[in-house]
Amino acid sequence: SLSGGAPLAPYDIDLTGFVAGDWVFVSYAFPMNGAIEVILDDSVLGDGLTSWDVAKWYDITTPMDPWKEYRVGAATNDLFNIDETMGVWLHLTANGGDSMLSTSVAGDYATVPINLNVGWNLVGYPSATPSLASVSIGGSVDMVAYYDGASPYLISQGPPNTVMMS
């Protein structure tokens, strides 16, 4: 808890409608960093019924090998830690109970600066309030790609003033 305040709750990522075998893109909205398998462990502060086996993150700063990966139990992982500036793709192995992926650490919302590099960046949207990309990112971005969850499940893109981030 914060200096006598109420205990902080974990950040719950709503995965309603997704099932084992689906890929979901997740991020969280408060400063928190650490080992990915610890931060995104639903069994610590959640109901323990949402799990995943693969996480992927795109790192533009390593152009020869930009996709970083964490596989549960693998010795070849090159994605170890995550923080509030990152968005990661997770491959679900289960999504039961409350359909929430609860972070293992509680935190408090704060402004989260995210440094963008020239080229494609894979970032999360660390806010509980939806906003147009042009408002939340500003003028430094000319195109935003996003996952379209409606059939045929494509990655779509558009100018920042047409893409709602949530």
mmCIF file of C-alpha atoms in Angstrom:
data_model
loop_
_atom_site.group_PDB
_atom_site.id
_atom_site.type_symbol
_atom_site.label_atom_id
_atom_site.label_comp_id
_atom_site.label_asym_id
_atom_site.label_seq_id
_atom_site.Cartn_x
_atom_site.Cartn_y
_atom_site.Cartn_z
ATOM 1 C CA SER A 1 0.000 0.000 0.000
ATOM 2 C CA LEU A 2 1.061 3.606 -0.443
ATOM 3 C CA SER A 3 1.813 5.436 2.813
ATOM 4 C CA GLY A 4 -1.273 4.445 4.733
ATOM 5 C CA GLY A 5 -3.582 4.222 1.702
ATOM 6 C CA ALA A 6 -5.608 1.259 0.575
ATOM 7 C CA PRO A 7 -3.662 -1.683 -0.850
ATOM 8 C CA LEU A 8 -3.137 -1.413 -4.600
ATOM 9 C CA ALA A 9 -4.850 -3.940 -6.823
ATOM 10 C CA PRO A 10 -3.187 -5.898 -9.626
ATOM 11 C CA TYR A 11 -3.756 -4.615 -13.125
ATOM 12 C CA ASP A 12 -6.396 -6.830 -14.774
ATOM 13 C CA ILE A 13 -6.130 -7.282 -18.543
ATOM 14 C CA ASP A 14 -9.559 -8.165 -19.925
ATOM 15 C CA LEU A 15 -9.333 -11.181 -22.250
ATOM 16 C CA THR A 16 -13.070 -11.844 -22.534
ATOM 17 C CA GLY A 17 -13.874 -13.786 -25.700
ATOM 18 C CA PHE A 18 -10.394 -15.252 -26.158
ATOM 19 C CA VAL A 19 -9.710 -18.967 -25.746
ATOM 20 C CA ALA A 20 -6.742 -21.304 -25.537
ATOM 21 C CA GLY A 21 -4.820 -21.155 -28.815
ATOM 22 C CA ASP A 22 -5.555 -17.454 -29.445
ATOM 23 C CA TRP A 23 -2.859 -14.787 -29.630
ATOM 24 C CA VAL A 24 -3.610 -11.644 -27.603
ATOM 25 C CA PHE A 25 -1.754 -8.322 -27.456
ATOM 26 C CA VAL A 26 -1.369 -7.076 -23.883
ATOM 27 C CA SER A 27 0.111 -4.139 -22.014
ATOM 28 C CA TYR A 28 -0.448 -2.548 -18.626
ATOM 29 C CA ALA A 29 -0.931 0.984 -17.399
ATOM 30 C CA PHE A 30 1.412 1.597 -14.495
ATOM 31 C CA PRO A 31 5.157 1.557 -13.809
ATOM 32 C CA MET A 32 6.150 -2.034 -13.181
ATOM 33 C CA ASN A 33 9.026 -4.054 -14.576
ATOM 34 C CA GLY A 34 10.544 -7.444 -14.101
ATOM 35 C CA ALA A 35 10.679 -10.988 -15.391
ATOM 36 C CA ILE A 36 7.868 -11.566 -17.878
ATOM 37 C CA GLU A 37 6.949 -14.954 -16.401
ATOM 38 C CA VAL A 38 6.540 -13.292 -12.993
ATOM 39 C CA ILE A 39 4.763 -10.045 -14.000
ATOM 40 C CA LEU A 40 2.209 -11.837 -16.213
ATOM 41 C CA ASP A 41 1.543 -14.740 -13.810
ATOM 42 C CA ASP A 42 -2.223 -14.826 -13.211
ATOM 43 C CA SER A 43 -1.845 -17.369 -10.404
ATOM 44 C CA VAL A 44 -0.264 -14.853 -8.007
ATOM 45 C CA LEU A 45 -2.993 -12.176 -7.676
ATOM 46 C CA GLY A 46 -5.592 -13.450 -10.169
ATOM 47 C CA ASP A 47 -7.758 -16.544 -10.235
ATOM 48 C CA GLY A 48 -4.991 -18.658 -11.804
ATOM 49 C CA LEU A 49 -7.174 -19.745 -14.712
ATOM 50 C CA THR A 50 -5.520 -17.661 -17.464
ATOM 51 C CA SER A 51 -2.152 -18.867 -18.722
ATOM 52 C CA TRP A 52 0.149 -18.539 -21.714
ATOM 53 C CA ASP A 53 3.169 -20.371 -23.125
ATOM 54 C CA VAL A 54 4.771 -17.948 -25.629
ATOM 55 C CA ALA A 55 5.375 -14.180 -25.514
ATOM 56 C CA LYS A 56 6.742 -12.090 -28.402
ATOM 57 C CA TRP A 57 7.935 -8.481 -28.567
ATOM 58 C CA TYR A 58 9.333 -6.481 -31.499
ATOM 59 C CA ASP A 59 12.525 -4.523 -30.710
ATOM 60 C CA ILE A 60 13.415 -2.113 -33.525
ATOM 61 C CA THR A 61 16.798 -1.406 -31.926
ATOM 62 C CA THR A 62 18.030 -4.875 -32.944
ATOM 63 C CA PRO A 63 17.301 -4.900 -36.711
ATOM 64 C CA MET A 64 19.130 -8.182 -37.383
ATOM 65 C CA ASP A 65 16.873 -10.005 -34.891
ATOM 66 C CA PRO A 66 13.949 -7.717 -33.943
ATOM 67 C CA TRP A 67 11.464 -10.323 -32.643
ATOM 68 C CA LYS A 68 12.259 -11.277 -29.052
ATOM 69 C CA GLU A 69 10.613 -14.356 -27.624
ATOM 70 C CA TYR A 70 9.942 -16.027 -24.299
ATOM 71 C CA ARG A 71 8.781 -19.655 -24.289
ATOM 72 C CA VAL A 72 7.889 -21.242 -20.976
ATOM 73 C CA GLY A 73 10.618 -23.756 -20.117
ATOM 74 C CA ALA A 74 12.843 -22.971 -23.133
ATOM 75 C CA ALA A 75 16.604 -22.394 -22.925
ATOM 76 C CA THR A 76 16.678 -20.227 -26.073
ATOM 77 C CA ASN A 77 14.682 -17.246 -24.771
ATOM 78 C CA ASP A 78 15.831 -13.726 -25.652
ATOM 79 C CA LEU A 79 12.909 -11.862 -24.023
ATOM 80 C CA PHE A 80 13.330 -11.834 -20.268
ATOM 81 C CA ASN A 81 11.964 -8.626 -18.748
ATOM 82 C CA ILE A 82 9.006 -6.387 -19.568
ATOM 83 C CA ASP A 83 7.935 -2.945 -18.451
ATOM 84 C CA GLU A 84 5.072 -0.500 -18.884
ATOM 85 C CA THR A 85 6.382 0.793 -22.228
ATOM 86 C CA MET A 86 6.066 -2.575 -23.943
ATOM 87 C CA GLY A 87 3.181 -4.386 -25.558
ATOM 88 C CA VAL A 88 3.626 -8.133 -26.037
ATOM 89 C CA TRP A 89 1.841 -10.841 -27.981
ATOM 90 C CA LEU A 90 0.864 -13.810 -25.775
ATOM 91 C CA HIS A 91 -0.221 -17.252 -26.946
ATOM 92 C CA LEU A 92 -2.950 -18.392 -24.540
ATOM 93 C CA THR A 93 -3.022 -21.918 -23.166
ATOM 94 C CA ALA A 94 -6.089 -21.254 -20.976
ATOM 95 C CA ASN A 95 -8.522 -18.420 -20.285
ATOM 96 C CA GLY A 96 -11.050 -19.442 -17.687
ATOM 97 C CA GLY A 97 -12.733 -18.025 -14.632
ATOM 98 C CA ASP A 98 -12.993 -14.243 -14.841
ATOM 99 C CA SER A 99 -11.229 -14.050 -18.275
ATOM 100 C CA MET A 100 -8.710 -11.639 -16.784
ATOM 101 C CA LEU A 101 -4.937 -11.863 -16.873
ATOM 102 C CA SER A 102 -3.971 -10.279 -13.552
ATOM 103 C CA THR A 103 -0.471 -8.929 -13.103
ATOM 104 C CA SER A 104 1.470 -10.420 -10.195
ATOM 105 C CA VAL A 105 2.415 -6.988 -8.876
ATOM 106 C CA ALA A 106 0.138 -4.152 -7.874
ATOM 107 C CA GLY A 107 0.904 -0.616 -8.910
ATOM 108 C CA ASP A 108 -0.366 2.914 -9.262
ATOM 109 C CA TYR A 109 -1.241 4.677 -12.537
ATOM 110 C CA ALA A 110 1.269 7.247 -13.748
ATOM 111 C CA THR A 111 2.258 9.058 -16.923
ATOM 112 C CA VAL A 112 4.320 6.615 -18.959
ATOM 113 C CA PRO A 113 6.784 8.116 -21.441
ATOM 114 C CA ILE A 114 7.599 5.792 -24.347
ATOM 115 C CA ASN A 115 10.587 6.497 -26.586
ATOM 116 C CA LEU A 116 9.853 5.816 -30.245
ATOM 117 C CA ASN A 117 12.526 4.943 -32.802
ATOM 118 C CA VAL A 118 12.380 5.566 -36.554
ATOM 119 C CA GLY A 119 10.580 2.600 -38.148
ATOM 120 C CA TRP A 120 8.002 0.277 -36.652
ATOM 121 C CA ASN A 121 7.761 0.160 -32.842
ATOM 122 C CA LEU A 122 5.706 -2.375 -30.895
ATOM 123 C CA VAL A 123 4.356 -0.595 -27.837
ATOM 124 C CA GLY A 124 1.427 -0.989 -25.527
ATOM 125 C CA TYR A 125 -1.121 1.675 -24.737
ATOM 126 C CA PRO A 126 -0.625 2.251 -21.007
ATOM 127 C CA SER A 127 -3.857 4.050 -20.224
ATOM 128 C CA ALA A 128 -7.259 3.098 -18.900
ATOM 129 C CA THR A 129 -8.888 5.781 -21.082
ATOM 130 C CA PRO A 130 -9.306 5.241 -24.868
ATOM 131 C CA SER A 131 -7.872 8.015 -27.037
ATOM 132 C CA LEU A 132 -7.149 8.750 -30.679
ATOM 133 C CA ALA A 133 -3.544 7.881 -31.517
ATOM 134 C CA SER A 134 -3.012 11.440 -32.761
ATOM 135 C CA VAL A 135 -3.815 12.721 -29.247
ATOM 136 C CA SER A 136 -1.874 10.148 -27.225
ATOM 137 C CA ILE A 137 1.188 9.878 -29.470
ATOM 138 C CA GLY A 138 1.344 13.362 -30.922
ATOM 139 C CA GLY A 139 2.771 14.413 -34.248
ATOM 140 C CA SER A 140 5.799 12.110 -34.403
ATOM 141 C CA VAL A 141 3.908 9.195 -35.959
ATOM 142 C CA ASP A 142 2.490 9.003 -39.478
ATOM 143 C CA MET A 143 0.919 5.498 -39.400
ATOM 144 C CA VAL A 144 -0.498 3.223 -36.694
ATOM 145 C CA ALA A 145 -1.011 -0.514 -37.184
ATOM 146 C CA TYR A 146 -3.430 -2.419 -34.973
ATOM 147 C CA TYR A 147 -5.002 -5.834 -34.627
ATOM 148 C CA ASP A 148 -8.529 -6.016 -35.964
ATOM 149 C CA GLY A 149 -10.313 -8.602 -33.815
ATOM 150 C CA ALA A 150 -13.207 -8.996 -36.252
ATOM 151 C CA SER A 151 -13.072 -11.671 -38.940
ATOM 152 C CA PRO A 152 -10.837 -12.063 -40.970
ATOM 153 C CA TYR A 153 -8.552 -10.997 -38.046
ATOM 154 C CA LEU A 154 -6.109 -8.783 -39.902
ATOM 155 C CA ILE A 155 -3.472 -6.291 -38.900
ATOM 156 C CA SER A 156 -4.909 -3.008 -40.155
ATOM 157 C CA GLN A 157 -3.343 0.422 -40.275
ATOM 158 C CA GLY A 158 -4.333 4.034 -40.588
ATOM 159 C CA PRO A 159 -3.265 7.582 -39.891
ATOM 160 C CA PRO A 160 -3.120 8.458 -36.167
ATOM 161 C CA ASN A 161 -6.221 10.660 -36.370
ATOM 162 C CA THR A 162 -8.331 7.628 -37.372
ATOM 163 C CA VAL A 163 -7.074 4.977 -34.929
ATOM 164 C CA MET A 164 -8.574 4.714 -31.445
ATOM 165 C CA MET A 165 -6.167 3.301 -28.868
ATOM 166 C CA SER A 166 -7.450 1.400 -25.846
#
